[in-house]
PDB file of C-alpha atoms in Angstrom:
ATOM      1  CA  MET R   1    -132.347  -8.043  65.166  1.00  0.00           C
ATOM      2  CA  LEU R   2    -135.067 -10.119  66.817  1.00  0.00           C
ATOM      3  CA  ILE R   3    -137.619  -8.848  69.297  1.00  0.00           C
ATOM      4  CA  LEU R   4    -139.344 -11.440  71.442  1.00  0.00           C
ATOM      5  CA  SER R   5    -142.709  -9.928  72.280  1.00  0.00           C
ATOM      6  CA  ASN R   6    -146.325 -10.842  71.718  1.00  0.00           C
ATOM      7  CA  ASN R   7    -146.896  -7.335  70.436  1.00  0.00           C
ATOM      8  CA  VAL R   8    -144.313  -7.229  67.634  1.00  0.00           C
ATOM      9  CA  ALA R   9    -143.088  -9.139  64.620  1.00  0.00           C
ATOM     10  CA  THR R  10    -139.644 -10.738  64.567  1.00  0.00           C
ATOM     11  CA  THR R  11    -137.898  -8.047  62.514  1.00  0.00           C
ATOM     12  CA  THR R  12    -137.185  -4.371  63.050  1.00  0.00           C
ATOM     13  CA  PHE R  13    -136.877  -1.698  60.376  1.00  0.00           C
ATOM     14  CA  ASP R  14    -134.020  -3.232  58.386  1.00  0.00           C
ATOM     15  CA  GLU R  15    -136.210  -4.207  55.435  1.00  0.00           C
ATOM     16  CA  MET R  16    -137.368  -0.634  54.844  1.00  0.00           C
ATOM     17  CA  TYR R  17    -133.844   0.370  53.772  1.00  0.00           C
ATOM     18  CA  ASP R  18    -134.263  -2.023  50.837  1.00  0.00           C
ATOM     19  CA  LYS R  19    -135.543  -0.167  47.767  1.00  0.00           C
ATOM     20  CA  SER R  20    -137.543  -3.239  46.774  1.00  0.00           C
ATOM     21  CA  LYS R  21    -139.844  -2.419  49.707  1.00  0.00           C
ATOM     22  CA  TRP R  22    -141.022   0.800  48.073  1.00  0.00           C
ATOM     23  CA  ASN R  23    -141.783   1.654  44.473  1.00  0.00           C
ATOM     24  CA  ILE R  24    -139.068   4.059  43.355  1.00  0.00           C
ATOM     25  CA  ASN R  25    -140.548   4.306  39.871  1.00  0.00           C
ATOM     26  CA  LEU R  26    -143.951   5.319  41.229  1.00  0.00           C
ATOM     27  CA  LEU R  27    -142.315   7.918  43.468  1.00  0.00           C
ATOM     28  CA  ARG R  28    -140.581   9.494  40.499  1.00  0.00           C
ATOM     29  CA  GLU R  29    -143.581   9.198  38.215  1.00  0.00           C
ATOM     30  CA  LEU R  30    -145.841  10.996  40.711  1.00  0.00           C
ATOM     31  CA  ASN R  31    -143.109  13.446  41.777  1.00  0.00           C
ATOM     32  CA  VAL R  32    -143.198  12.448  45.449  1.00  0.00           C
ATOM     33  CA  TYR R  33    -140.291  12.980  47.866  1.00  0.00           C
ATOM     34  CA  GLU R  34    -138.005   9.953  47.819  1.00  0.00           C
ATOM     35  CA  PRO R  35    -136.648   8.439  51.045  1.00  0.00           C
ATOM     36  CA  SER R  36    -133.453  10.366  51.788  1.00  0.00           C
ATOM     37  CA  GLU R  37    -130.932  10.983  54.560  1.00  0.00           C
ATOM     38  CA  ASP R  38    -133.549  12.582  56.812  1.00  0.00           C
ATOM     39  CA  THR R  39    -135.911   9.651  56.252  1.00  0.00           C
ATOM     40  CA  PHE R  40    -133.276   7.126  57.248  1.00  0.00           C
ATOM     41  CA  LEU R  41    -132.166   9.198  60.230  1.00  0.00           C
ATOM     42  CA  LEU R  42    -135.786   9.197  61.427  1.00  0.00           C
ATOM     43  CA  LEU R  43    -135.980   5.429  60.954  1.00  0.00           C
ATOM     44  CA  ASP R  44    -132.739   5.037  62.933  1.00  0.00           C
ATOM     45  CA  ALA R  45    -134.116   7.189  65.741  1.00  0.00           C
ATOM     46  CA  LEU R  46    -137.423   5.343  65.939  1.00  0.00           C
ATOM     47  CA  GLU R  47    -135.642   2.004  65.963  1.00  0.00           C
ATOM     48  CA  SER R  48    -133.374   3.208  68.770  1.00  0.00           C
ATOM     49  CA  ASP R  49    -136.515   4.079  70.769  1.00  0.00           C
ATOM     50  CA  LEU R  50    -138.440   0.981  69.753  1.00  0.00           C
ATOM     51  CA  GLU R  51    -138.334  -0.584  73.210  1.00  0.00           C
ATOM     52  CA  ASN R  52    -140.061   2.476  74.671  1.00  0.00           C
ATOM     53  CA  ILE R  53    -142.577   2.584  71.829  1.00  0.00           C
ATOM     54  CA  ILE R  54    -143.522  -1.045  72.433  1.00  0.00           C
ATOM     55  CA  ALA R  55    -143.696  -0.552  76.206  1.00  0.00           C
ATOM     56  CA  SER R  56    -146.095   2.371  75.764  1.00  0.00           C
ATOM     57  CA  LYS R  57    -148.564   0.083  73.913  1.00  0.00           C
ATOM     58  CA  PRO R  58    -149.802   2.752  71.482  1.00  0.00           C
ATOM     59  CA  ARG R  59    -153.346   2.348  70.234  1.00  0.00           C
ATOM     60  CA  MET R  60    -153.119   5.063  67.579  1.00  0.00           C
ATOM     61  CA  VAL R  61    -150.055   6.241  65.651  1.00  0.00           C
ATOM     62  CA  LEU R  62    -150.209   9.046  63.095  1.00  0.00           C
ATOM     63  CA  GLU R  63    -147.605  10.320  60.668  1.00  0.00           C
ATOM     64  CA  ILE R  64    -147.964  13.813  59.213  1.00  0.00           C
ATOM     65  CA  GLY R  65    -146.429  14.298  55.779  1.00  0.00           C
ATOM     66  CA  CYS R  66    -146.046  10.580  55.138  1.00  0.00           C
ATOM     67  CA  GLY R  67    -144.626  11.015  51.618  1.00  0.00           C
ATOM     68  CA  SER R  68    -143.367   7.624  50.451  1.00  0.00           C
ATOM     69  CA  GLY R  69    -144.899   5.916  53.485  1.00  0.00           C
ATOM     70  CA  VAL R  70    -141.624   4.237  54.436  1.00  0.00           C
ATOM     71  CA  VAL R  71    -141.586   5.448  58.055  1.00  0.00           C
ATOM     72  CA  ILE R  72    -145.088   4.581  59.218  1.00  0.00           C
ATOM     73  CA  THR R  73    -145.019   1.332  57.249  1.00  0.00           C
ATOM     74  CA  ALA R  74    -141.843   0.350  59.111  1.00  0.00           C
ATOM     75  CA  ILE R  75    -143.549   0.869  62.469  1.00  0.00           C
ATOM     76  CA  ALA R  76    -146.753  -0.833  61.353  1.00  0.00           C
ATOM     77  CA  SER R  77    -144.775  -3.865  60.244  1.00  0.00           C
ATOM     78  CA  VAL R  78    -143.264  -4.246  63.715  1.00  0.00           C
ATOM     79  CA  VAL R  79    -145.722  -2.916  66.312  1.00  0.00           C
ATOM     80  CA  LYS R  80    -149.045  -4.690  65.987  1.00  0.00           C
ATOM     81  CA  ASP R  81    -152.522  -4.166  67.493  1.00  0.00           C
ATOM     82  CA  CYS R  82    -152.452  -0.467  66.678  1.00  0.00           C
ATOM     83  CA  HIS R  83    -154.436   1.878  64.426  1.00  0.00           C
ATOM     84  CA  TYR R  84    -152.140   3.612  61.934  1.00  0.00           C
ATOM     85  CA  ILE R  85    -153.018   6.834  60.100  1.00  0.00           C
ATOM     86  CA  ALA R  86    -150.921   8.581  57.453  1.00  0.00           C
ATOM     87  CA  VAL R  87    -151.632  12.180  56.448  1.00  0.00           C
ATOM     88  CA  ASP R  88    -150.288  14.129  53.486  1.00  0.00           C
ATOM     89  CA  ILE R  89    -151.381  17.316  51.760  1.00  0.00           C
ATOM     90  CA  ASN R  90    -150.200  15.900  48.424  1.00  0.00           C
ATOM     91  CA  PRO R  91    -152.732  13.443  46.914  1.00  0.00           C
ATOM     92  CA  ASN R  92    -149.939  11.809  44.912  1.00  0.00           C
ATOM     93  CA  ALA R  93    -148.116  11.045  48.142  1.00  0.00           C
ATOM     94  CA  CYS R  94    -151.282   9.432  49.483  1.00  0.00           C
ATOM     95  CA  ASN R  95    -151.322   7.120  46.445  1.00  0.00           C
ATOM     96  CA  VAL R  96    -147.675   6.218  46.983  1.00  0.00           C
ATOM     97  CA  MET R  97    -148.333   5.640  50.696  1.00  0.00           C
ATOM     98  CA  LYS R  98    -151.123   3.209  49.808  1.00  0.00           C
ATOM     99  CA  ASN R  99    -148.805   1.334  47.459  1.00  0.00           C
ATOM    100  CA  THR R 100    -146.012   1.099  50.067  1.00  0.00           C
ATOM    101  CA  ALA R 101    -148.378  -0.248  52.722  1.00  0.00           C
ATOM    102  CA  GLU R 102    -149.766  -2.843  50.321  1.00  0.00           C
ATOM    103  CA  MET R 103    -146.292  -3.930  49.185  1.00  0.00           C
ATOM    104  CA  ASN R 104    -145.356  -4.561  52.810  1.00  0.00           C
ATOM    105  CA  LYS R 105    -148.675  -6.158  53.821  1.00  0.00           C
ATOM    106  CA  THR R 106    -149.521  -3.540  56.431  1.00  0.00           C
ATOM    107  CA  HIS R 107    -152.759  -1.645  56.976  1.00  0.00           C
ATOM    108  CA  VAL R 108    -152.561   2.139  57.221  1.00  0.00           C
ATOM    109  CA  ASP R 109    -155.521   4.499  56.881  1.00  0.00           C
ATOM    110  CA  ILE R 110    -154.581   7.366  54.570  1.00  0.00           C
ATOM    111  CA  VAL R 111    -155.967  10.900  54.754  1.00  0.00           C
ATOM    112  CA  ASN R 112    -155.348  13.635  52.189  1.00  0.00           C
ATOM    113  CA  ALA R 113    -155.240  16.648  54.500  1.00  0.00           C
ATOM    114  CA  ASP R 114    -153.217  19.630  55.706  1.00  0.00           C
ATOM    115  CA  LEU R 115    -151.555  18.767  59.039  1.00  0.00           C
ATOM    116  CA  LEU R 116    -154.310  17.899  61.570  1.00  0.00           C
ATOM    117  CA  LYS R 117    -156.869  20.376  60.264  1.00  0.00           C
ATOM    118  CA  SER R 118    -159.315  17.636  59.234  1.00  0.00           C
ATOM    119  CA  PHE R 119    -159.195  15.853  62.588  1.00  0.00           C
ATOM    120  CA  ARG R 120    -161.225  16.153  65.761  1.00  0.00           C
ATOM    121  CA  LEU R 121    -158.589  16.807  68.415  1.00  0.00           C
ATOM    122  CA  ASN R 122    -159.727  14.691  71.343  1.00  0.00           C
ATOM    123  CA  SER R 123    -156.408  13.554  72.840  1.00  0.00           C
ATOM    124  CA  ALA R 124    -156.738  10.142  71.180  1.00  0.00           C
ATOM    125  CA  ILE R 125    -153.377   9.890  69.390  1.00  0.00           C
ATOM    126  CA  ASP R 126    -150.586   8.149  71.261  1.00  0.00           C
ATOM    127  CA  MET R 127    -147.752   8.929  68.866  1.00  0.00           C
ATOM    128  CA  ILE R 128    -147.268  11.547  66.144  1.00  0.00           C
ATOM    129  CA  ILE R 129    -144.349  11.493  63.701  1.00  0.00           C
ATOM    130  CA  PHE R 130    -143.404  14.460  61.530  1.00  0.00           C
ATOM    131  CA  ASN R 131    -140.536  14.958  59.098  1.00  0.00           C
ATOM    132  CA  PRO R 132    -141.650  18.463  58.166  1.00  0.00           C
ATOM    133  CA  PRO R 133    -140.692  20.770  55.319  1.00  0.00           C
ATOM    134  CA  TYR R 134    -137.772  22.318  57.212  1.00  0.00           C
ATOM    135  CA  VAL R 135    -135.772  24.086  54.476  1.00  0.00           C
ATOM    136  CA  GLU R 136    -135.630  27.862  54.931  1.00  0.00           C
ATOM    137  CA  THR R 137    -137.498  29.556  52.047  1.00  0.00           C
ATOM    138  CA  GLU R 138    -139.740  32.506  51.351  1.00  0.00           C
ATOM    139  CA  ASP R 139    -143.123  31.973  53.016  1.00  0.00           C
ATOM    140  CA  GLU R 140    -144.838  32.090  49.617  1.00  0.00           C
ATOM    141  CA  GLU R 141    -143.033  28.916  48.539  1.00  0.00           C
ATOM    142  CA  THR R 142    -144.880  26.901  51.183  1.00  0.00           C
ATOM    143  CA  LEU R 143    -148.130  27.542  49.301  1.00  0.00           C
ATOM    144  CA  VAL R 144    -146.960  26.101  45.971  1.00  0.00           C
ATOM    145  CA  ALA R 145    -148.608  22.730  45.360  1.00  0.00           C
ATOM    146  CA  GLY R 146    -146.419  19.797  44.410  1.00  0.00           C
ATOM    147  CA  ILE R 147    -143.186  18.281  45.608  1.00  0.00           C
ATOM    148  CA  SER R 148    -141.894  21.617  46.967  1.00  0.00           C
ATOM    149  CA  GLN R 149    -144.421  21.278  49.784  1.00  0.00           C
ATOM    150  CA  SER R 150    -142.289  18.422  51.101  1.00  0.00           C
ATOM    151  CA  TRP R 151    -139.304  20.687  51.766  1.00  0.00           C
ATOM    152  CA  ALA R 152    -140.281  24.416  51.630  1.00  0.00           C
ATOM    153  CA  GLY R 153    -140.509  25.531  55.254  1.00  0.00           C
ATOM    154  CA  GLY R 154    -140.743  29.315  55.059  1.00  0.00           C
ATOM    155  CA  ALA R 155    -138.933  31.603  57.504  1.00  0.00           C
ATOM    156  CA  LYS R 156    -136.346  29.661  59.566  1.00  0.00           C
ATOM    157  CA  GLY R 157    -137.887  26.538  58.024  1.00  0.00           C
ATOM    158  CA  ARG R 158    -140.512  26.764  60.771  1.00  0.00           C
ATOM    159  CA  LYS R 159    -143.664  28.123  59.134  1.00  0.00           C
ATOM    160  CA  ILE R 160    -145.439  24.775  58.710  1.00  0.00           C
ATOM    161  CA  LEU R 161    -144.153  23.320  61.956  1.00  0.00           C
ATOM    162  CA  ASP R 162    -145.233  26.369  63.959  1.00  0.00           C
ATOM    163  CA  GLU R 163    -148.790  25.889  62.694  1.00  0.00           C
ATOM    164  CA  LEU R 164    -148.819  22.428  64.230  1.00  0.00           C
ATOM    165  CA  LEU R 165    -147.216  23.002  67.628  1.00  0.00           C
ATOM    166  CA  PRO R 166    -150.161  24.753  69.355  1.00  0.00           C
ATOM    167  CA  VAL R 167    -152.561  21.861  68.674  1.00  0.00           C
ATOM    168  CA  LEU R 168    -150.300  18.966  69.693  1.00  0.00           C
ATOM    169  CA  ASN R 169    -151.427  19.069  73.302  1.00  0.00           C
ATOM    170  CA  SER R 170    -155.038  18.604  72.219  1.00  0.00           C
ATOM    171  CA  ALA R 171    -154.192  15.878  69.723  1.00  0.00           C
ATOM    172  CA  LEU R 172    -151.989  13.649  71.876  1.00  0.00           C
ATOM    173  CA  SER R 173    -153.109  11.327  74.640  1.00  0.00           C
ATOM    174  CA  LEU R 174    -152.024  11.911  78.232  1.00  0.00           C
ATOM    175  CA  THR R 175    -148.753  10.032  77.718  1.00  0.00           C
ATOM    176  CA  GLY R 176    -148.456  10.844  74.011  1.00  0.00           C
ATOM    177  CA  THR R 177    -145.158  11.400  72.219  1.00  0.00           C
ATOM    178  CA  PHE R 178    -144.140  13.506  69.234  1.00  0.00           C
ATOM    179  CA  TYR R 179    -141.157  12.564  67.053  1.00  0.00           C
ATOM    180  CA  LEU R 180    -139.774  15.403  64.935  1.00  0.00           C
ATOM    181  CA  VAL R 181    -137.033  15.901  62.363  1.00  0.00           C
ATOM    182  CA  ALA R 182    -135.404  19.344  62.553  1.00  0.00           C
ATOM    183  CA  ILE R 183    -132.306  21.059  61.216  1.00  0.00           C
ATOM    184  CA  SER R 184    -129.978  23.400  63.082  1.00  0.00           C
ATOM    185  CA  TYR R 185    -131.260  26.637  61.526  1.00  0.00           C
ATOM    186  CA  ASN R 186    -134.796  25.796  62.708  1.00  0.00           C
ATOM    187  CA  ASP R 187    -133.491  27.119  66.070  1.00  0.00           C
ATOM    188  CA  ILE R 188    -133.534  23.952  68.166  1.00  0.00           C
ATOM    189  CA  GLU R 189    -133.193  25.856  71.444  1.00  0.00           C
ATOM    190  CA  ASP R 190    -136.234  27.989  70.690  1.00  0.00           C
ATOM    191  CA  LEU R 191    -138.168  24.937  69.523  1.00  0.00           C
ATOM    192  CA  GLU R 192    -137.442  23.168  72.792  1.00  0.00           C
ATOM    193  CA  LYS R 193    -138.536  26.262  74.744  1.00  0.00           C
ATOM    194  CA  CYS R 194    -141.803  26.515  72.795  1.00  0.00           C
ATOM    195  CA  MET R 195    -142.600  22.875  73.462  1.00  0.00           C
ATOM    196  CA  HIS R 196    -141.660  23.265  77.131  1.00  0.00           C
ATOM    197  CA  ASP R 197    -144.218  26.084  77.343  1.00  0.00           C
ATOM    198  CA  TYR R 198    -146.816  23.710  75.881  1.00  0.00           C
ATOM    199  CA  GLY R 199    -145.999  21.159  78.604  1.00  0.00           C
ATOM    200  CA  PHE R 200    -143.604  18.819  76.816  1.00  0.00           C
ATOM    201  CA  ASN R 201    -140.225  17.402  77.769  1.00  0.00           C
ATOM    202  CA  CYS R 202    -137.619  17.129  75.015  1.00  0.00           C
ATOM    203  CA  SER R 203    -134.905  14.589  74.313  1.00  0.00           C
ATOM    204  CA  VAL R 204    -132.537  14.304  71.361  1.00  0.00           C
ATOM    205  CA  LEU R 205    -132.600  10.818  69.846  1.00  0.00           C
ATOM    206  CA  LYS R 206    -130.227  11.301  66.916  1.00  0.00           C
ATOM    207  CA  ILE R 207    -127.922  13.954  65.430  1.00  0.00           C
ATOM    208  CA  ARG R 208    -126.234  13.665  62.057  1.00  0.00           C
ATOM    209  CA  GLN R 209    -124.258  16.140  59.963  1.00  0.00           C
ATOM    210  CA  ILE R 210    -125.562  16.392  56.404  1.00  0.00           C
ATOM    211  CA  LEU R 211    -124.245  18.898  53.843  1.00  0.00           C
ATOM    212  CA  GLY R 212    -122.744  21.114  56.523  1.00  0.00           C
ATOM    213  CA  GLU R 213    -125.886  21.261  58.666  1.00  0.00           C
ATOM    214  CA  LEU R 214    -126.841  19.289  61.766  1.00  0.00           C
ATOM    215  CA  LEU R 215    -129.989  17.234  61.390  1.00  0.00           C
ATOM    216  CA  PHE R 216    -131.823  16.223  64.574  1.00  0.00           C
ATOM    217  CA  VAL R 217    -134.526  13.789  65.562  1.00  0.00           C
ATOM    218  CA  LEU R 218    -136.259  15.098  68.672  1.00  0.00           C
ATOM    219  CA  LYS R 219    -138.702  13.287  70.927  1.00  0.00           C
ATOM    220  CA  PHE R 220    -141.234  15.329  72.875  1.00  0.00           C
ATOM    221  CA  SER R 221    -143.069  13.609  75.704  1.00  0.00           C
ATOM    222  CA  LYS R 222    -146.402  14.916  76.924  1.00  0.00           C
ATOM    223  CA  GLU R 223    -145.539  14.946  80.578  1.00  0.00           C
ATOM    224  CA  ARG R 224    -146.015  17.758  83.034  1.00  0.00           C
ATOM    225  CA  VAL R 225    -142.663  19.490  83.555  1.00  0.00           C
ATOM    226  CA  ILE R 226    -141.517  19.660  87.185  1.00  0.00           C
ATOM    227  CA  GLY R 227    -142.380  23.013  88.690  1.00  0.00           C
ATOM    228  CA  ARG R 228    -145.255  23.740  86.304  1.00  0.00           C
TER     229      ARG R 228
END
């Protein structure tokens, strides 16, 4: 698909589904989460919302838990004139992210950090993307270093995500957006209510059934809700 705009390249995210665009051997060698169904669902959702992303003219886009780097690299390869930042608690993932960006000739600043805890929250980020560790586990499993940090989500699969939600308002710009992968047992209704209380509207971009569970990509817009 072609996009005729001064702000974007001529291709969308199609190339990022090609395994030659990321180093599968490096991923396995460093024990980093490989692009999977949730990754590709997130890519599908972002591509479906690409017109809105371009229209918003983001100046800063940040992905939390970048892992392989496929998602933010896809956006960086299409939407230009933007500062891209990738964050991951796993230093091996940061190395893989660097490799993916270089392979695809994109520039992404990479930070080895836990969520946004190393950042000054000054409402400067226009778009945050997060495919969190959403699998329901014991809370203790979320503290184990290594690849399990990419999927172990604690109670209801929400422990890590719930640490992030209260600071999103301070991190995002006035018209900022937050793209999130979630699974049905994360309690989507409660998640939407929590974000509503923080002043965000919610829309569902994609739903897909995977291994008996519904996987969602949600978009939260930092707009004042009517009546608040």
